[in-house]
């Protein structure tokens, strides 16, 4: 669904942007979307700076896949400038420690990116 519309109902020319977490589910969703021939204007990734090494190793592979299909891709990252907090932080993990916040996902207690991104994910067919 895109803004309450099925992909077939998205008006021609309306930009469709996918959020890619570099994990299994969003990777499979993008692959399935493209395989169905649906329009995809761009893919946006927010890099927290604390992804697993395996996740960063996959980034250029999927970037190449998107390039081969003409899919625009952007990675956004936090770029520290002037620090108002001490100690300064550069990653999501350092932010959490500096600001005394503890989301469990930042400390490895939940693994949304584990497993090969090539695993098959089934999508419910439009009714």
PDB file of C-alpha atoms in Angstrom:
ATOM      1  CA  UNK A   1       0.000   0.000   0.000  1.00  0.00           C
ATOM      2  CA  UNK A   2       1.220   3.466  -0.866  1.00  0.00           C
ATOM      3  CA  UNK A   3      -0.728   6.169   0.986  1.00  0.00           C
ATOM      4  CA  UNK A   4      -3.684   3.819   1.225  1.00  0.00           C
ATOM      5  CA  UNK A   5      -3.528   2.834  -2.456  1.00  0.00           C
ATOM      6  CA  UNK A   6      -2.410  -0.467  -3.901  1.00  0.00           C
ATOM      7  CA  UNK A   7       0.663  -0.176  -6.160  1.00  0.00           C
ATOM      8  CA  UNK A   8      -1.549  -0.531  -9.231  1.00  0.00           C
ATOM      9  CA  UNK A   9      -3.504   2.588  -8.186  1.00  0.00           C
ATOM     10  CA  UNK A  10      -0.522   4.936  -7.775  1.00  0.00           C
ATOM     11  CA  UNK A  11      -0.968   7.654 -10.415  1.00  0.00           C
ATOM     12  CA  UNK A  12       1.657   7.731 -13.164  1.00  0.00           C
ATOM     13  CA  UNK A  13       4.458  10.165 -12.406  1.00  0.00           C
ATOM     14  CA  UNK A  14       3.957  10.166  -8.631  1.00  0.00           C
ATOM     15  CA  UNK A  15       7.337   9.497  -6.983  1.00  0.00           C
ATOM     16  CA  UNK A  16       7.608   6.253  -5.015  1.00  0.00           C
ATOM     17  CA  UNK A  17      10.446   6.144  -2.481  1.00  0.00           C
ATOM     18  CA  UNK A  18      11.375   3.028  -0.500  1.00  0.00           C
ATOM     19  CA  UNK A  19      13.076   3.134   2.889  1.00  0.00           C
ATOM     20  CA  UNK A  20      15.831   0.505   2.956  1.00  0.00           C
ATOM     21  CA  UNK A  21      17.195  -0.504   6.365  1.00  0.00           C
ATOM     22  CA  UNK A  22      19.801  -2.791   4.748  1.00  0.00           C
ATOM     23  CA  UNK A  23      17.980  -5.687   6.422  1.00  0.00           C
ATOM     24  CA  UNK A  24      16.220  -8.757   5.079  1.00  0.00           C
ATOM     25  CA  UNK A  25      12.644  -7.480   4.966  1.00  0.00           C
ATOM     26  CA  UNK A  26      13.251  -4.151   3.244  1.00  0.00           C
ATOM     27  CA  UNK A  27      15.685  -5.798   0.798  1.00  0.00           C
ATOM     28  CA  UNK A  28      13.115  -8.444  -0.108  1.00  0.00           C
ATOM     29  CA  UNK A  29      10.389  -5.802  -0.438  1.00  0.00           C
ATOM     30  CA  UNK A  30      12.471  -3.774  -2.903  1.00  0.00           C
ATOM     31  CA  UNK A  31      13.404  -6.865  -4.933  1.00  0.00           C
ATOM     32  CA  UNK A  32       9.759  -7.992  -5.065  1.00  0.00           C
ATOM     33  CA  UNK A  33       8.568  -4.472  -5.930  1.00  0.00           C
ATOM     34  CA  UNK A  34      10.964  -4.297  -8.882  1.00  0.00           C
ATOM     35  CA  UNK A  35      10.228  -7.896  -9.936  1.00  0.00           C
ATOM     36  CA  UNK A  36       6.540  -6.987 -10.183  1.00  0.00           C
ATOM     37  CA  UNK A  37       7.449  -4.141 -12.526  1.00  0.00           C
ATOM     38  CA  UNK A  38       6.160  -1.448 -10.194  1.00  0.00           C
ATOM     39  CA  UNK A  39       7.694   2.030 -10.364  1.00  0.00           C
ATOM     40  CA  UNK A  40      10.387   2.916  -7.837  1.00  0.00           C
ATOM     41  CA  UNK A  41      11.759   6.453  -7.963  1.00  0.00           C
ATOM     42  CA  UNK A  42      14.408   6.158  -5.263  1.00  0.00           C
ATOM     43  CA  UNK A  43      15.638   4.187  -2.279  1.00  0.00           C
ATOM     44  CA  UNK A  44      16.633   5.988   0.915  1.00  0.00           C
ATOM     45  CA  UNK A  45      18.851   4.488   3.635  1.00  0.00           C
ATOM     46  CA  UNK A  46      19.519   6.047   7.041  1.00  0.00           C
ATOM     47  CA  UNK A  47      22.926   4.854   8.253  1.00  0.00           C
ATOM     48  CA  UNK A  48      23.076   4.872  12.058  1.00  0.00           C
ATOM     49  CA  UNK A  49      26.826   4.343  12.037  1.00  0.00           C
ATOM     50  CA  UNK A  50      26.506   1.210  14.175  1.00  0.00           C
ATOM     51  CA  UNK A  51      25.350  -1.445  11.728  1.00  0.00           C
ATOM     52  CA  UNK A  52      26.883  -4.896  11.757  1.00  0.00           C
ATOM     53  CA  UNK A  53      29.984  -5.477   9.643  1.00  0.00           C
ATOM     54  CA  UNK A  54      28.027  -7.945   7.485  1.00  0.00           C
ATOM     55  CA  UNK A  55      25.385  -5.302   6.822  1.00  0.00           C
ATOM     56  CA  UNK A  56      27.970  -2.798   5.592  1.00  0.00           C
ATOM     57  CA  UNK A  57      29.544  -5.521   3.428  1.00  0.00           C
ATOM     58  CA  UNK A  58      26.160  -6.050   1.740  1.00  0.00           C
ATOM     59  CA  UNK A  59      25.652  -2.334   0.955  1.00  0.00           C
ATOM     60  CA  UNK A  60      27.847  -2.210  -2.210  1.00  0.00           C
ATOM     61  CA  UNK A  61      26.352  -5.475  -3.499  1.00  0.00           C
ATOM     62  CA  UNK A  62      22.797  -4.183  -3.312  1.00  0.00           C
ATOM     63  CA  UNK A  63      23.903  -0.759  -4.560  1.00  0.00           C
ATOM     64  CA  UNK A  64      25.239  -2.487  -7.678  1.00  0.00           C
ATOM     65  CA  UNK A  65      21.932  -4.369  -8.055  1.00  0.00           C
ATOM     66  CA  UNK A  66      20.038  -1.053  -7.856  1.00  0.00           C
ATOM     67  CA  UNK A  67      22.463   0.654 -10.263  1.00  0.00           C
ATOM     68  CA  UNK A  68      21.948  -2.132 -12.812  1.00  0.00           C
ATOM     69  CA  UNK A  69      18.208  -1.444 -12.666  1.00  0.00           C
ATOM     70  CA  UNK A  70      18.494   2.343 -12.737  1.00  0.00           C
ATOM     71  CA  UNK A  71      17.231   2.789  -9.174  1.00  0.00           C
ATOM     72  CA  UNK A  72      18.401   6.009  -7.546  1.00  0.00           C
ATOM     73  CA  UNK A  73      19.824   5.397  -4.051  1.00  0.00           C
ATOM     74  CA  UNK A  74      20.780   7.777  -1.254  1.00  0.00           C
ATOM     75  CA  UNK A  75      22.414   7.093   2.109  1.00  0.00           C
ATOM     76  CA  UNK A  76      21.934   9.710   4.825  1.00  0.00           C
ATOM     77  CA  UNK A  77      24.228   9.867   7.841  1.00  0.00           C
ATOM     78  CA  UNK A  78      24.508  12.020  10.918  1.00  0.00           C
ATOM     79  CA  UNK A  79      27.474  14.340  10.467  1.00  0.00           C
ATOM     80  CA  UNK A  80      28.605  15.901  13.754  1.00  0.00           C
ATOM     81  CA  UNK A  81      29.408  19.578  13.632  1.00  0.00           C
ATOM     82  CA  UNK A  82      29.558  21.635  16.816  1.00  0.00           C
ATOM     83  CA  UNK A  83      28.970  19.615  19.951  1.00  0.00           C
ATOM     84  CA  UNK A  84      26.600  20.835  22.616  1.00  0.00           C
ATOM     85  CA  UNK A  85      26.839  17.520  24.480  1.00  0.00           C
ATOM     86  CA  UNK A  86      29.840  16.112  26.268  1.00  0.00           C
ATOM     87  CA  UNK A  87      31.254  13.710  25.474  1.00  0.00           C
ATOM     88  CA  UNK A  88      30.663  14.280  21.771  1.00  0.00           C
ATOM     89  CA  UNK A  89      29.085  11.450  19.822  1.00  0.00           C
ATOM     90  CA  UNK A  90      29.375  10.236  16.245  1.00  0.00           C
ATOM     91  CA  UNK A  91      27.062   7.195  16.171  1.00  0.00           C
ATOM     92  CA  UNK A  92      23.631   6.196  17.447  1.00  0.00           C
ATOM     93  CA  UNK A  93      25.275   4.064  20.136  1.00  0.00           C
ATOM     94  CA  UNK A  94      27.427   6.957  21.364  1.00  0.00           C
ATOM     95  CA  UNK A  95      24.338   9.198  21.344  1.00  0.00           C
ATOM     96  CA  UNK A  96      22.496   6.693  23.542  1.00  0.00           C
ATOM     97  CA  UNK A  97      25.386   6.479  25.992  1.00  0.00           C
ATOM     98  CA  UNK A  98      25.894  10.258  26.127  1.00  0.00           C
ATOM     99  CA  UNK A  99      22.187  10.940  26.655  1.00  0.00           C
ATOM    100  CA  UNK A 100      21.590   7.962  28.982  1.00  0.00           C
ATOM    101  CA  UNK A 101      19.035   6.300  26.720  1.00  0.00           C
ATOM    102  CA  UNK A 102      19.121   2.557  26.223  1.00  0.00           C
ATOM    103  CA  UNK A 103      17.052   1.154  23.339  1.00  0.00           C
ATOM    104  CA  UNK A 104      17.780  -2.561  23.416  1.00  0.00           C
ATOM    105  CA  UNK A 105      18.196  -2.774  19.636  1.00  0.00           C
ATOM    106  CA  UNK A 106      21.276  -0.544  19.856  1.00  0.00           C
ATOM    107  CA  UNK A 107      22.961  -3.024  22.150  1.00  0.00           C
ATOM    108  CA  UNK A 108      22.381  -6.182  20.144  1.00  0.00           C
ATOM    109  CA  UNK A 109      19.380  -7.505  22.049  1.00  0.00           C
ATOM    110  CA  UNK A 110      17.295  -7.569  18.884  1.00  0.00           C
ATOM    111  CA  UNK A 111      18.677  -8.495  15.503  1.00  0.00           C
ATOM    112  CA  UNK A 112      16.568  -7.127  12.674  1.00  0.00           C
ATOM    113  CA  UNK A 113      19.389  -7.527  10.158  1.00  0.00           C
ATOM    114  CA  UNK A 114      20.523 -11.088  10.783  1.00  0.00           C
ATOM    115  CA  UNK A 115      20.409 -13.676   8.039  1.00  0.00           C
ATOM    116  CA  UNK A 116      21.046 -13.532   4.322  1.00  0.00           C
ATOM    117  CA  UNK A 117      19.136 -10.813   2.540  1.00  0.00           C
ATOM    118  CA  UNK A 118      18.486 -13.222  -0.295  1.00  0.00           C
ATOM    119  CA  UNK A 119      16.073 -15.308   1.795  1.00  0.00           C
ATOM    120  CA  UNK A 120      12.672 -15.534   0.170  1.00  0.00           C
ATOM    121  CA  UNK A 121       9.921 -13.475   1.745  1.00  0.00           C
ATOM    122  CA  UNK A 122       6.351 -14.154   0.676  1.00  0.00           C
ATOM    123  CA  UNK A 123       4.056 -11.238   0.003  1.00  0.00           C
ATOM    124  CA  UNK A 124       0.300 -11.367   0.310  1.00  0.00           C
ATOM    125  CA  UNK A 125      -1.184 -11.000  -3.135  1.00  0.00           C
ATOM    126  CA  UNK A 126      -3.567  -8.146  -3.818  1.00  0.00           C
ATOM    127  CA  UNK A 127      -7.138  -9.304  -3.493  1.00  0.00           C
TER     128      UNK A 127
END
